[in-house]
Coordinates of C-alpha atoms in Angstrom, one line a residue:
X7 CA 59.7 81.8 205.8
X8 CA 61.6 79.7 203.1
X9 CA 64.7 78.7 203.6
X10 CA 65.2 80.3 200.1
X11 CA 63.6 83.7 201.0
X12 CA 65.9 83.4 204.1
X13 CA 68.8 83.3 202.5
X14 CA 68.5 86.1 199.5
X15 CA 67.3 88.4 202.9
X16 CA 70.4 87.9 204.7
X17 CA 72.8 87.8 201.7
X18 CA 72.9 91.8 201.7
X19 CA 74.0 92.5 205.7
X20 CA 77.0 89.3 205.6
X21 CA 77.7 90.9 202.0
X22 CA 78.8 94.3 203.9
X23 CA 80.7 91.9 206.9
X24 CA 82.7 90.6 204.3
X25 CA 85.9 91.7 203.3
X26 CA 87.1 90.9 199.9
X27 CA 88.5 92.4 196.4
X28 CA 85.8 94.4 194.7
X29 CA 85.8 92.2 191.5
X30 CA 85.2 89.4 194.1
X31 CA 82.3 91.6 195.5
X32 CA 81.0 91.8 191.8
X33 CA 81.3 87.9 191.1
X34 CA 79.0 87.5 195.2
X35 CA 76.4 89.8 193.7
X36 CA 76.0 88.2 190.4
X37 CA 75.8 84.5 192.5
X38 CA 73.1 85.4 194.7
X39 CA 71.2 86.6 191.8
X40 CA 71.3 83.5 189.6
X41 CA 70.4 81.5 193.0
X42 CA 67.3 83.7 193.2
X43 CA 65.9 83.1 190.1
X44 CA 67.2 79.0 190.1
X45 CA 67.0 77.9 193.9
X46 CA 67.0 75.1 194.6
X47 CA 67.1 71.6 192.7
X48 CA 64.0 69.5 192.7
X49 CA 63.1 66.2 191.8
X50 CA 61.2 67.5 188.5
X51 CA 64.6 67.9 186.8
X52 CA 66.5 64.7 185.1
X53 CA 69.6 65.2 187.5
X54 CA 67.7 64.8 190.5
X55 CA 65.1 62.8 189.8
X56 CA 66.1 60.4 192.4
X57 CA 67.1 62.3 195.0
X58 CA 65.0 64.9 197.1
X59 CA 66.6 67.7 198.9
X60 CA 62.7 68.3 200.4
X61 CA 62.8 67.4 203.7
X62 CA 66.3 68.7 204.6
X63 CA 65.1 72.4 203.3
X64 CA 62.6 72.9 205.8
X65 CA 64.8 72.3 208.5
X66 CA 65.0 76.5 210.3
X67 CA 68.5 76.5 209.4
X68 CA 71.2 79.1 211.6
X69 CA 73.4 80.8 208.7
X70 CA 76.3 82.1 211.2
X71 CA 77.4 80.5 213.9
X72 CA 76.7 83.2 216.7
X73 CA 80.1 82.2 219.2
X74 CA 83.7 80.3 218.4
X75 CA 83.8 77.0 219.2
X76 CA 86.7 74.8 221.1
X77 CA 87.2 71.9 220.5
X78 CA 90.0 69.6 222.1
X79 CA 92.3 67.4 219.7
X80 CA 92.1 64.5 221.6
X81 CA 88.6 64.2 221.4
X82 CA 88.7 64.7 217.4
X83 CA 92.0 63.0 216.7
X84 CA 90.3 59.5 215.6
X85 CA 88.9 61.9 212.3
X86 CA 92.6 62.9 211.4
X87 CA 94.9 60.8 209.5
X88 CA 96.8 61.6 211.9
X89 CA 99.6 58.7 211.2
X90 CA 101.2 60.7 208.5
X91 CA 102.8 64.4 209.1
X92 CA 100.3 66.5 207.1
X93 CA 99.4 70.7 206.2
X94 CA 95.9 70.3 207.6
X95 CA 93.3 73.1 207.7
X96 CA 90.6 72.8 210.0
X97 CA 87.1 74.5 210.2
X98 CA 84.8 74.3 213.2
X99 CA 81.3 75.9 212.3
X100 CA 82.6 76.8 209.5
X101 CA 85.5 78.9 211.7
X102 CA 89.3 78.4 210.7
X103 CA 90.8 76.7 213.8
X104 CA 94.1 77.7 214.6
X105 CA 95.2 75.4 217.4
X106 CA 94.5 72.0 214.9
X107 CA 96.0 73.6 211.7
X108 CA 98.8 73.4 210.5
X109 CA 99.1 75.6 207.6
X110 CA 101.9 76.8 205.4
X111 CA 103.7 79.5 202.8
X112 CA 106.4 77.8 203.0
X113 CA 106.7 76.7 198.8
X114 CA 103.1 75.4 198.8
X115 CA 100.4 77.4 199.8
X116 CA 98.0 75.7 202.1
X117 CA 95.7 78.6 204.3
X118 CA 92.7 80.1 204.0
X119 CA 90.1 81.2 201.9
X120 CA 89.2 84.2 203.3
X121 CA 93.1 85.3 202.9
X122 CA 93.2 84.8 199.3
X123 CA 89.4 86.6 199.2
X124 CA 90.7 89.6 200.7
X125 CA 94.8 90.0 200.5
X126 CA 96.1 91.8 197.6
X127 CA 99.1 89.4 197.0
X128 CA 96.4 86.5 196.0
X129 CA 94.9 89.1 193.4
X130 CA 95.6 87.7 190.2
X131 CA 95.3 84.2 191.4
X132 CA 91.3 84.0 192.6
X133 CA 91.0 86.7 189.3
X134 CA 92.1 84.4 187.0
X135 CA 90.4 80.7 189.2
X136 CA 87.9 82.0 191.5
X137 CA 84.2 80.8 189.8
X138 CA 85.1 79.7 186.7
X139 CA 85.1 76.2 186.2
X140 CA 82.1 75.7 188.4
X141 CA 78.9 75.7 186.3
X142 CA 76.4 78.7 188.0
X143 CA 73.7 76.6 189.4
X144 CA 71.5 77.4 191.7
X145 CA 73.5 75.5 195.0
X146 CA 77.2 77.0 193.6
X147 CA 76.2 79.8 192.9
X148 CA 74.3 80.4 196.6
X149 CA 77.5 79.0 197.7
X150 CA 80.0 81.3 195.7
X151 CA 77.0 84.4 197.4
X152 CA 78.2 83.2 201.1
X153 CA 81.7 82.3 200.1
X154 CA 84.0 83.4 202.9
X155 CA 86.0 80.4 204.5
X156 CA 87.4 77.3 202.9
X157 CA 90.6 75.4 201.7
X158 CA 92.8 77.9 198.9
X159 CA 96.2 75.5 198.1
X160 CA 98.4 76.9 195.6
X161 CA 101.7 74.6 194.1
X162 CA 103.9 76.8 192.0
X163 CA 104.9 75.8 189.2
X164 CA 107.6 72.6 189.3
X165 CA 106.7 71.9 193.4
X166 CA 106.3 68.8 194.5
X167 CA 103.9 69.3 198.2
X168 CA 106.4 68.0 200.8
X169 CA 103.1 66.7 202.6
X170 CA 99.5 65.7 201.8
X171 CA 96.9 67.9 202.9
X172 CA 94.1 67.4 205.2
X173 CA 90.8 69.5 204.8
X174 CA 88.7 68.7 207.4
X175 CA 85.0 70.5 208.5
X176 CA 84.1 69.6 212.1
X177 CA 80.3 70.4 213.3
X178 CA 79.4 70.9 217.3
X179 CA 76.0 71.0 217.1
X180 CA 76.2 74.5 219.7
X181 CA 73.2 75.3 216.8
X182 CA 70.0 73.3 216.6
X183 CA 71.1 73.1 212.9
X184 CA 73.0 74.5 211.0
X185 CA 73.8 75.0 207.3
X186 CA 77.3 75.7 206.0
X187 CA 78.8 76.7 202.7
X188 CA 82.6 75.5 202.8
X189 CA 84.5 77.0 199.9
X190 CA 87.7 75.5 198.6
X191 CA 90.0 76.6 195.7
X192 CA 92.8 74.0 194.2
X193 CA 95.7 75.4 191.8
X194 CA 98.1 73.3 190.7
X195 CA 101.1 74.6 188.0
X196 CA 102.8 73.0 185.3
X197 CA 104.8 70.1 186.6
X198 CA 103.5 70.3 190.4
X199 CA 102.0 67.6 192.4
X200 CA 99.9 67.7 195.3
X201 CA 97.4 65.6 197.4
X202 CA 94.6 66.0 199.2
X203 CA 92.4 64.1 202.1
X204 CA 88.4 65.8 202.7
X205 CA 86.5 65.3 205.9
X206 CA 83.4 66.6 206.9
X207 CA 82.9 65.4 210.3
X208 CA 79.7 65.9 212.5
X209 CA 80.3 65.7 216.4
X210 CA 76.2 65.5 217.1
X211 CA 73.0 64.3 216.5
X212 CA 71.9 68.0 215.9
X213 CA 71.1 68.8 212.3
X214 CA 73.6 69.9 210.2
X215 CA 72.9 70.5 205.9
X216 CA 77.1 71.2 204.5
X217 CA 76.8 73.0 200.8
X218 CA 80.6 72.8 199.9
X219 CA 81.7 74.2 196.5
X220 CA 86.0 72.6 195.5
X221 CA 86.7 74.4 192.3
X222 CA 90.7 72.2 191.0
X223 CA 93.0 73.8 188.3
X224 CA 95.9 71.4 187.4
X225 CA 97.9 72.8 184.6
X226 CA 100.1 71.2 182.0
X227 CA 101.7 67.6 183.4
X228 CA 100.3 68.3 187.1
X229 CA 99.2 65.4 188.9
X230 CA 96.7 65.8 191.6
X231 CA 95.2 63.0 194.1
X232 CA 91.9 63.6 196.0
X233 CA 90.6 61.8 198.6
X234 CA 87.0 62.3 199.8
X235 CA 86.2 60.7 203.6
X236 CA 82.2 60.5 203.9
X237 CA 81.3 58.7 207.3
X238 CA 79.1 60.6 208.8
X239 CA 76.4 60.8 211.3
X240 CA 72.7 60.2 211.0
X241 CA 72.1 63.7 211.0
X242 CA 74.5 65.5 208.7
X243 CA 73.9 65.9 204.9
X244 CA 76.6 67.2 202.8
X245 CA 76.0 67.4 199.2
X246 CA 79.7 67.9 197.7
X247 CA 80.5 69.5 194.5
X248 CA 83.6 69.2 193.0
X249 CA 84.6 70.8 189.6
X250 CA 88.2 69.8 187.5
X251 CA 90.0 72.1 184.6
X252 CA 92.5 69.9 183.4
X253 CA 95.5 70.9 181.2
X254 CA 97.6 68.9 178.8
X255 CA 98.9 66.2 180.5
X256 CA 97.3 66.0 183.6
X257 CA 96.2 63.1 185.9
X258 CA 94.1 63.7 188.5
X259 CA 92.2 61.2 190.4
X260 CA 89.0 61.3 192.8
X261 CA 88.5 58.4 195.6
X262 CA 85.0 58.9 197.0
X263 CA 84.3 56.9 200.2
X264 CA 80.9 57.1 201.9
X265 CA 80.2 55.3 205.0
X266 CA 77.3 56.9 206.7
X267 CA 75.7 60.2 206.4
X268 CA 71.7 61.0 206.2
X269 CA 71.6 62.3 203.0
X270 CA 75.2 62.8 200.2
X271 CA 75.1 63.9 197.1
X272 CA 78.3 64.3 195.3
X273 CA 78.7 66.7 192.3
X274 CA 81.8 65.7 190.5
X275 CA 82.4 66.9 187.1
X276 CA 86.0 66.9 184.9
X277 CA 86.6 69.3 182.3
X278 CA 89.8 68.2 179.6
X279 CA 91.0 71.4 177.9
X280 CA 93.8 69.5 176.5
X281 CA 94.9 66.4 174.6
X282 CA 96.8 63.5 176.7
X283 CA 94.5 63.8 179.8
X284 CA 93.3 61.1 182.2
X285 CA 90.6 61.8 184.7
X286 CA 90.1 59.2 187.5
X287 CA 87.8 58.6 189.3
X288 CA 86.7 56.3 191.6
X289 CA 84.5 55.3 194.8
X290 CA 82.8 52.8 197.5
X291 CA 79.9 52.9 199.4
X292 CA 78.7 51.0 201.9
X293 CA 75.8 52.1 203.7
X294 CA 72.4 50.8 205.4
X295 CA 69.3 52.2 207.3
X296 CA 67.6 54.7 205.7
X297 CA 70.9 56.5 204.2
X298 CA 71.2 58.2 200.4
X299 CA 74.2 58.2 198.7
X300 CA 73.5 59.5 194.8
X301 CA 77.0 60.3 192.8
X302 CA 76.5 62.5 190.1
X303 CA 79.7 61.8 187.9
X304 CA 81.0 63.7 184.9
X305 CA 83.8 63.9 182.1
X306 CA 83.6 66.2 179.5
X307 CA 86.0 65.3 176.7
X308 CA 86.9 68.2 174.5
X309 CA 90.4 67.6 172.5
X310 CA 92.1 64.2 171.1
X311 CA 94.1 61.6 172.3
X312 CA 92.8 61.1 176.5
X313 CA 91.3 58.8 178.8
X314 CA 88.7 58.7 181.7
X315 CA 88.3 55.8 184.3
X316 CA 84.9 55.6 186.6
X317 CA 84.7 53.0 188.7
X318 CA 82.0 53.0 191.4
X319 CA 81.2 49.7 194.1
X320 CA 78.5 50.3 196.1
X321 CA 77.1 47.7 199.2
X322 CA 73.0 48.5 200.3
X323 CA 71.8 47.5 203.6
X324 CA 68.2 47.8 205.1
X325 CA 66.4 50.7 203.1
X326 CA 69.6 52.2 202.2
X327 CA 69.1 54.2 198.0
X328 CA 72.1 54.5 195.9
X329 CA 72.0 56.5 193.0
X330 CA 74.7 56.3 190.5
X331 CA 74.2 58.4 187.8
X332 CA 77.6 58.9 185.5
X333 CA 78.3 60.7 182.0
X334 CA 80.7 61.2 179.9
X335 CA 80.4 63.5 177.2
X336 CA 83.3 63.2 173.3
X337 CA 83.1 66.5 171.7
X338 CA 83.0 65.7 167.8
X339 CA 86.5 66.8 167.3
X340 CA 88.1 64.0 170.3
X341 CA 89.3 61.7 168.4
X342 CA 91.0 58.7 170.1
X343 CA 89.7 58.8 173.1
X344 CA 89.6 55.9 176.2
X345 CA 86.8 56.5 177.8
X346 CA 85.4 53.4 180.8
X347 CA 82.4 54.1 183.1
X348 CA 81.9 50.9 185.5
X349 CA 79.0 50.9 188.4
X350 CA 78.1 47.7 190.1
X351 CA 76.1 47.4 193.0
X352 CA 75.5 44.6 195.6
X353 CA 72.1 44.5 197.0
X354 CA 72.5 43.1 201.2
X355 CA 68.7 43.6 201.4
X356 CA 65.8 43.3 199.8
X357 CA 64.3 46.6 201.2
X358 CA 67.5 48.1 199.7
X359 CA 67.7 50.1 196.4
X360 CA 70.0 51.1 193.7
X361 CA 69.0 53.6 190.8
X362 CA 72.3 53.1 188.0
X363 CA 72.1 55.3 185.0
X364 CA 75.3 55.3 183.1
X365 CA 75.4 57.3 180.2
X366 CA 77.8 58.1 177.2
X367 CA 77.2 60.9 174.2
X368 CA 79.0 60.5 171.8
X369 CA 80.1 63.0 169.1
X370 CA 83.4 61.4 167.7
X371 CA 83.3 58.9 165.0
X372 CA 87.3 57.3 166.5
X373 CA 86.8 56.2 170.1
X374 CA 87.2 53.4 172.5
X375 CA 84.3 54.1 174.9
X376 CA 82.7 51.7 177.3
X377 CA 80.0 51.9 180.1
X378 CA 77.9 49.1 182.4
X379 CA 76.3 48.5 185.7
X380 CA 75.6 45.2 187.6
X381 CA 73.0 44.7 190.3
X382 CA 72.5 41.8 192.4
X383 CA 73.5 39.9 195.7
X384 CA 76.2 37.8 196.4
X385 CA 77.9 35.2 194.5
X386 CA 76.0 31.7 195.9
X387 CA 78.5 29.7 194.7
X388 CA 80.8 31.9 196.4
X389 CA 79.6 31.7 199.8
X390 CA 79.0 27.8 199.3
X391 CA 82.9 27.6 199.4
X392 CA 84.2 29.5 201.9
X393 CA 80.9 28.0 204.1
X394 CA 82.4 24.2 203.6
X395 CA 86.2 25.7 204.2
X396 CA 84.3 26.1 207.8
X397 CA 84.7 30.2 207.5
X398 CA 81.1 30.9 209.1
X399 CA 78.3 32.5 206.8
X400 CA 79.0 36.3 208.2
X401 CA 82.6 36.0 207.6
X402 CA 82.2 34.9 203.8
X403 CA 79.8 37.4 203.5
X404 CA 82.2 39.8 204.7
X405 CA 85.4 38.3 202.8
X406 CA 83.4 38.7 199.1
X407 CA 81.9 42.3 200.1
X408 CA 85.8 43.3 200.5
X409 CA 87.0 41.3 197.9
X410 CA 83.9 43.1 195.6
X411 CA 85.5 46.9 196.8
X412 CA 89.2 45.5 196.6
X413 CA 89.9 46.8 193.1
X414 CA 89.3 50.8 194.0
X415 CA 91.2 50.3 197.4
X416 CA 94.1 48.5 195.3
X417 CA 94.7 52.4 194.0
X418 CA 95.2 54.5 196.6
X419 CA 98.3 55.7 196.5
X420 CA 98.6 57.2 200.6
X421 CA 99.3 54.0 202.7
X422 CA 97.8 55.5 205.3
X423 CA 94.9 56.2 203.5
X424 CA 94.1 52.7 202.8
X425 CA 94.7 51.2 206.1
X426 CA 92.4 53.9 207.4
X427 CA 89.6 52.9 204.6
X428 CA 90.0 48.9 205.3
X429 CA 89.5 49.8 208.5
X430 CA 86.1 52.0 208.3
X431 CA 85.1 48.9 206.2
X432 CA 85.3 46.0 208.6
X433 CA 83.4 48.3 210.9
X434 CA 80.3 48.7 208.5
X435 CA 80.9 45.0 207.9
X436 CA 81.0 44.3 211.5
X437 CA 83.5 41.9 211.7
X438 CA 86.6 41.5 211.9
X439 CA 89.3 39.8 209.0
X440 CA 91.8 37.8 209.3
X441 CA 94.0 40.3 207.3
X442 CA 96.2 43.4 208.8
X443 CA 93.9 46.6 208.7

């Protein structure tokens, strides 16, 4: 039986066991029909031309963990941003971990998706926002059909979350092969602000495939600052689908740091629904061996007087493969748009590969839009300069690569996150840099 057939045949028993409101049941039933019709994406689709899921889909995944796993905090402390006070929502093999989490309903809601889907008090929010911005393609529909657990974050109007919110998904390896489908919903009200840190982390070498969907709604004057830390094991694969809908004068930024994993696919889309919106997408990728990271981004400008900024840096070693497929759409009425898109890459090894495809589709005539990409190796003159001043070649390479990625790090607004990413970069470069990390 194929994985697709297994998922479809498992749906109805799963659906009967899930406690959600009646309207959500209808959404989930339609979603499984969409998945049955569209299935998993293949390389025949232009958006998946350079990324194949074929080898991943041959595994016999466990779809529902057989038992709840327990993890000692000290054994996973290093995966938390633990040097700041945060609300924390932790899942172990897809199941909520109360002893590792700190949720809240005081001023803001940082809690469980299962609670939001089943409790009447949250029904108006679910009806207004759940499954409203995620496209109805195969992967998103699959997640919607099996959406049971994840993070639910609601920031009311005129409220600033007093702490950042961490969402952490652990997989223990208790199942030989495990498929996870976390579903997150973030609603940020007018004049509200929130900072979110998300991580997926496997704790063993057993295969895990995560198909995650996150919907983020930023209302008028809202500010959303989102960080994704991807530094998983060589047996973990992640398909991360994140969709933003922005209203007037909102500012949303996503920083994606991809340092590890077997296959990582980041589908990141912004839909601007009003004027004076700013969308910021930045990323740093440093991978090696046969790792594969694919950034598929899209910003859709539908209204005038808006901005978007995309800046992705990649460093690729050994036989690693990188993909950047960035799109900017500007509708006919979206005049006076300022859209910037850049993808710059360094190939450390002759066997590494990068496929870069920045795209602009502009139907307005009064805009400032630019895009471009570079693919090359380290500057030989800069290397010579550093070596002539007594810096060994290894450290010189590390310094140049750090400088290459630094302009992305400079826009990180949480100092502790910036410090953590600096350390991860130093570890990836396998060198101690001569300044504070």
